């Protein structure tokens, strides 16, 4: 039930994060997918689990471990949360 209450909001936040990854960071777009992940099922708020890359891929591992990559990832998530908050706030 918790999942359904915040489903649309979670999808909106996930899309904002994904758009920043692909547009700003020029990362591969793997899309936004829904899965019944236990850790997210009982959240009393919008919640997402983001996949930033695969350490089994040497190029992605290098990116994730680099200062530049970490900065880009953090900024993409931060900008998405900031945009989400701005768009959903009641004035």
GROMACS .gro file of N, CA and C in nm:
model
  273
    1UNK      N    1   0.082  -0.120   0.000
    1UNK     CA    2   0.000   0.000   0.000
    1UNK      C    3   0.087   0.127   0.000
    2UNK      N    4   0.195   0.127   0.083
    2UNK     CA    5   0.284   0.243   0.086
    2UNK      C    6   0.339   0.272  -0.053
    3UNK      N    7   0.378   0.167  -0.123
    3UNK     CA    8   0.437   0.183  -0.256
    3UNK      C    9   0.341   0.253  -0.351
    4UNK      N   10   0.215   0.213  -0.348
    4UNK     CA   11   0.116   0.270  -0.438
    4UNK      C   12   0.088   0.417  -0.409
    5UNK      N   13   0.094   0.457  -0.284
    5UNK     CA   14   0.068   0.596  -0.247
    5UNK      C   15   0.170   0.688  -0.311
    6UNK      N   16   0.295   0.647  -0.311
    6UNK     CA   17   0.403   0.733  -0.360
    6UNK      C   18   0.458   0.691  -0.496
    7UNK      N   19   0.391   0.600  -0.564
    7UNK     CA   20   0.439   0.546  -0.690
    7UNK      C   21   0.467   0.654  -0.793
    8UNK      N   22   0.369   0.739  -0.822
    8UNK     CA   23   0.386   0.842  -0.925
    8UNK      C   24   0.496   0.941  -0.888
    9UNK      N   25   0.503   0.977  -0.761
    9UNK     CA   26   0.606   1.070  -0.716
    9UNK      C   27   0.745   1.007  -0.727
   10UNK      N   28   0.755   0.881  -0.694
   10UNK     CA   29   0.883   0.811  -0.705
   10UNK      C   30   0.927   0.803  -0.850
   11UNK      N   31   0.832   0.773  -0.940
   11UNK     CA   32   0.865   0.766  -1.083
   11UNK      C   33   0.909   0.902  -1.136
   12UNK      N   34   0.845   1.008  -1.090
   12UNK     CA   35   0.883   1.142  -1.134
   12UNK      C   36   1.027   1.173  -1.090
   13UNK      N   37   1.059   1.144  -0.965
   13UNK     CA   38   1.194   1.167  -0.915
   13UNK      C   39   1.295   1.081  -0.991
   14UNK      N   40   1.262   0.956  -1.014
   14UNK     CA   41   1.352   0.866  -1.088
   14UNK      C   42   1.378   0.918  -1.229
   15UNK      N   43   1.275   0.968  -1.295
   15UNK     CA   44   1.293   1.021  -1.430
   15UNK      C   45   1.380   1.146  -1.431
   16UNK      N   46   1.364   1.231  -1.330
   16UNK     CA   47   1.449   1.350  -1.320
   16UNK      C   48   1.596   1.310  -1.303
   17UNK      N   49   1.621   1.212  -1.217
   17UNK     CA   50   1.759   1.165  -1.196
   17UNK      C   51   1.813   1.106  -1.325
   18UNK      N   52   1.736   1.021  -1.390
   18UNK     CA   53   1.780   0.957  -1.514
   18UNK      C   54   1.807   1.060  -1.623
   19UNK      N   55   1.721   1.159  -1.634
   19UNK     CA   56   1.742   1.264  -1.734
   19UNK      C   57   1.872   1.339  -1.709
   20UNK      N   58   1.904   1.367  -1.584
   20UNK     CA   59   2.030   1.435  -1.553
   20UNK      C   60   2.150   1.347  -1.585
   21UNK      N   61   2.139   1.218  -1.554
   21UNK     CA   62   2.248   1.126  -1.587
   21UNK      C   63   2.277   1.129  -1.737
   22UNK      N   64   2.171   1.122  -1.816
   22UNK     CA   65   2.190   1.110  -1.960
   22UNK      C   66   2.218   1.243  -2.028
   23UNK      N   67   2.147   1.347  -1.988
   23UNK     CA   68   2.163   1.477  -2.054
   23UNK      C   69   2.290   1.549  -2.007
   24UNK      N   70   2.307   1.562  -1.877
   24UNK     CA   71   2.419   1.639  -1.822
   24UNK      C   72   2.549   1.559  -1.820
   25UNK      N   73   2.540   1.433  -1.779
   25UNK     CA   74   2.660   1.352  -1.761
   25UNK      C   75   2.694   1.266  -1.884
   26UNK      N   76   2.606   1.269  -1.982
   26UNK     CA   77   2.629   1.192  -2.106
   26UNK      C   78   2.648   1.043  -2.080
   27UNK      N   79   2.572   0.990  -1.984
   27UNK     CA   80   2.578   0.848  -1.952
   27UNK      C   81   2.474   0.774  -2.036
   28UNK      N   82   2.492   0.644  -2.049
   28UNK     CA   83   2.402   0.558  -2.124
   28UNK      C   84   2.265   0.554  -2.056
   29UNK      N   85   2.160   0.568  -2.133
   29UNK     CA   86   2.023   0.568  -2.079
   29UNK      C   87   1.971   0.425  -2.070
   30UNK      N   88   1.963   0.374  -1.950
   30UNK     CA   89   1.909   0.239  -1.928
   30UNK      C   90   1.762   0.244  -1.890
   31UNK      N   91   1.705   0.364  -1.889
   31UNK     CA   92   1.563   0.381  -1.862
   31UNK      C   93   1.529   0.375  -1.714
   32UNK      N   94   1.404   0.400  -1.686
   32UNK     CA   95   1.350   0.393  -1.550
   32UNK      C   96   1.262   0.270  -1.544
   33UNK      N   97   1.288   0.186  -1.447
   33UNK     CA   98   1.213   0.061  -1.434
   33UNK      C   99   1.155   0.050  -1.294
   34UNK      N  100   1.042  -0.014  -1.284
   34UNK     CA  101   0.981  -0.041  -1.153
   34UNK      C  102   1.005  -0.186  -1.116
   35UNK      N  103   1.046  -0.206  -0.991
   35UNK     CA  104   1.060  -0.341  -0.938
   35UNK      C  105   1.016  -0.339  -0.793
   36UNK      N  106   0.964  -0.449  -0.746
   36UNK     CA  107   0.920  -0.459  -0.608
   36UNK      C  108   1.036  -0.487  -0.514
   37UNK      N  109   1.123  -0.390  -0.496
   37UNK     CA  110   1.240  -0.406  -0.411
   37UNK      C  111   1.198  -0.383  -0.265
   38UNK      N  112   1.224  -0.480  -0.182
   38UNK     CA  113   1.179  -0.478  -0.044
   38UNK      C  114   1.218  -0.351   0.030
   39UNK      N  115   1.338  -0.303   0.012
   39UNK     CA  116   1.385  -0.188   0.086
   39UNK      C  117   1.304  -0.061   0.055
   40UNK      N  118   1.242  -0.057  -0.063
   40UNK     CA  119   1.163   0.060  -0.102
   40UNK      C  120   1.014   0.045  -0.074
   41UNK      N  121   0.970  -0.074  -0.044
   41UNK     CA  122   0.827  -0.101  -0.033
   41UNK      C  123   0.760  -0.034   0.086
   42UNK      N  124   0.831  -0.010   0.192
   42UNK     CA  125   0.768   0.046   0.311
   42UNK      C  126   0.808   0.189   0.340
   43UNK      N  127   0.861   0.255   0.241
   43UNK     CA  128   0.898   0.396   0.259
   43UNK      C  129   0.773   0.481   0.262
   44UNK      N  130   0.765   0.570   0.357
   44UNK     CA  131   0.651   0.660   0.369
   44UNK      C  132   0.677   0.791   0.296
   45UNK      N  133   0.742   0.782   0.181
   45UNK     CA  134   0.776   0.900   0.101
   45UNK      C  135   0.820   0.850  -0.036
   46UNK      N  136   0.831   0.941  -0.133
   46UNK     CA  137   0.886   0.897  -0.262
   46UNK      C  138   1.026   0.839  -0.242
   47UNK      N  139   1.055   0.730  -0.310
   47UNK     CA  140   1.185   0.664  -0.293
   47UNK      C  141   1.230   0.602  -0.424
   48UNK      N  142   1.360   0.611  -0.448
   48UNK     CA  143   1.418   0.550  -0.568
   48UNK      C  144   1.548   0.481  -0.530
   49UNK      N  145   1.583   0.383  -0.610
   49UNK     CA  146   1.713   0.318  -0.601
   49UNK      C  147   1.777   0.342  -0.736
   50UNK      N  148   1.891   0.407  -0.737
   50UNK     CA  149   1.952   0.445  -0.864
   50UNK      C  150   2.076   0.360  -0.891
   51UNK      N  151   2.086   0.319  -1.014
   51UNK     CA  152   2.200   0.239  -1.059
   51UNK      C  153   2.288   0.331  -1.142
   52UNK      N  154   2.407   0.358  -1.094
   52UNK     CA  155   2.493   0.457  -1.159
   52UNK      C  156   2.593   0.395  -1.255
   53UNK      N  157   2.604   0.267  -1.254
   53UNK     CA  158   2.696   0.198  -1.344
   53UNK      C  159   2.728   0.061  -1.290
   54UNK      N  160   2.818  -0.007  -1.360
   54UNK     CA  161   2.855  -0.143  -1.322
   54UNK      C  162   3.006  -0.153  -1.303
   55UNK      N  163   3.047  -0.201  -1.188
   55UNK     CA  164   3.191  -0.215  -1.164
   55UNK      C  165   3.249  -0.331  -1.245
   56UNK      N  166   3.164  -0.414  -1.302
   56UNK     CA  167   3.212  -0.522  -1.390
   56UNK      C  168   3.253  -0.467  -1.527
   57UNK      N  169   3.218  -0.343  -1.555
   57UNK     CA  170   3.258  -0.276  -1.678
   57UNK      C  171   3.376  -0.184  -1.643
   58UNK      N  172   3.496  -0.211  -1.691
   58UNK     CA  173   3.613  -0.133  -1.651
   58UNK      C  174   3.600   0.018  -1.673
   59UNK      N  175   3.538   0.059  -1.783
   59UNK     CA  176   3.522   0.202  -1.809
   59UNK      C  177   3.428   0.265  -1.708
   60UNK      N  178   3.317   0.197  -1.677
   60UNK     CA  179   3.223   0.249  -1.578
   60UNK      C  180   3.284   0.248  -1.438
   61UNK      N  181   3.361   0.145  -1.407
   61UNK     CA  182   3.427   0.140  -1.277
   61UNK      C  183   3.522   0.258  -1.261
   62UNK      N  184   3.600   0.288  -1.365
   62UNK     CA  185   3.691   0.402  -1.360
   62UNK      C  186   3.613   0.532  -1.339
   63UNK      N  187   3.502   0.547  -1.409
   63UNK     CA  188   3.419   0.667  -1.397
   63UNK      C  189   3.364   0.681  -1.255
   64UNK      N  190   3.309   0.573  -1.202
   64UNK     CA  191   3.249   0.575  -1.067
   64UNK      C  192   3.355   0.606  -0.961
   65UNK      N  193   3.475   0.557  -0.980
   65UNK     CA  194   3.582   0.579  -0.882
   65UNK      C  195   3.654   0.712  -0.898
   66UNK      N  196   3.634   0.781  -1.009
   66UNK     CA  197   3.704   0.908  -1.031
   66UNK      C  198   3.636   1.022  -0.956
   67UNK      N  199   3.713   1.122  -0.922
   67UNK     CA  200   3.659   1.242  -0.855
   67UNK      C  201   3.558   1.310  -0.946
   68UNK      N  202   3.588   1.320  -1.075
   68UNK     CA  203   3.497   1.382  -1.170
   68UNK      C  204   3.366   1.305  -1.178
   69UNK      N  205   3.375   1.173  -1.188
   69UNK     CA  206   3.255   1.090  -1.196
   69UNK      C  207   3.169   1.102  -1.072
   70UNK      N  208   3.231   1.097  -0.956
   70UNK     CA  209   3.156   1.109  -0.832
   70UNK      C  210   3.089   1.245  -0.820
   71UNK      N  211   3.159   1.349  -0.862
   71UNK     CA  212   3.101   1.484  -0.860
   71UNK      C  213   2.982   1.493  -0.955
   72UNK      N  214   2.995   1.439  -1.074
   72UNK     CA  215   2.886   1.442  -1.171
   72UNK      C  216   2.765   1.364  -1.121
   73UNK      N  217   2.788   1.249  -1.062
   73UNK     CA  218   2.679   1.166  -1.011
   73UNK      C  219   2.605   1.238  -0.899
   74UNK      N  220   2.680   1.292  -0.804
   74UNK     CA  221   2.619   1.365  -0.692
   74UNK      C  222   2.541   1.485  -0.742
   75UNK      N  223   2.599   1.560  -0.835
   75UNK     CA  224   2.530   1.678  -0.888
   75UNK      C  225   2.403   1.641  -0.963
   76UNK      N  226   2.405   1.532  -1.036
   76UNK     CA  227   2.286   1.487  -1.109
   76UNK      C  228   2.173   1.454  -1.012
   77UNK      N  229   2.205   1.384  -0.904
   77UNK     CA  230   2.104   1.349  -0.804
   77UNK      C  231   2.057   1.474  -0.732
   78UNK      N  232   2.150   1.561  -0.691
   78UNK     CA  233   2.114   1.684  -0.620
   78UNK      C  234   2.022   1.771  -0.704
   79UNK      N  235   2.057   1.791  -0.831
   79UNK     CA  236   1.975   1.873  -0.919
   79UNK      C  237   1.835   1.814  -0.936
   80UNK      N  238   1.826   1.683  -0.944
   80UNK     CA  239   1.697   1.617  -0.959
   80UNK      C  240   1.611   1.637  -0.835
   81UNK      N  241   1.669   1.621  -0.717
   81UNK     CA  242   1.594   1.641  -0.592
   81UNK      C  243   1.549   1.786  -0.580
   82UNK      N  244   1.638   1.877  -0.614
   82UNK     CA  245   1.606   2.020  -0.609
   82UNK      C  246   1.490   2.054  -0.706
   83UNK      N  247   1.497   2.002  -0.826
   83UNK     CA  248   1.391   2.023  -0.925
   83UNK      C  249   1.261   1.960  -0.878
   84UNK      N  250   1.270   1.838  -0.827
   84UNK     CA  251   1.151   1.768  -0.776
   84UNK      C  252   1.084   1.849  -0.667
   85UNK      N  253   1.163   1.898  -0.572
   85UNK     CA  254   1.110   1.976  -0.461
   85UNK      C  255   1.043   2.103  -0.512
   86UNK      N  256   1.107   2.171  -0.603
   86UNK     CA  257   1.053   2.294  -0.659
   86UNK      C  258   0.920   2.269  -0.732
   87UNK      N  259   0.914   2.161  -0.807
   87UNK     CA  260   0.794   2.131  -0.886
   87UNK      C  261   0.679   2.077  -0.801
   88UNK      N  262   0.707   2.022  -0.685
   88UNK     CA  263   0.600   1.962  -0.605
   88UNK      C  264   0.563   2.043  -0.481
   89UNK      N  265   0.639   2.146  -0.451
   89UNK     CA  266   0.610   2.230  -0.335
   89UNK      C  267   0.480   2.305  -0.353
   90UNK      N  268   0.409   2.318  -0.245
   90UNK     CA  269   0.289   2.400  -0.244
   90UNK      C  270   0.329   2.539  -0.196
   91UNK      N  271   0.304   2.638  -0.280
   91UNK     CA  272   0.344   2.775  -0.245
   91UNK      C  273   0.243   2.839  -0.152
   0.00000   0.00000   0.00000
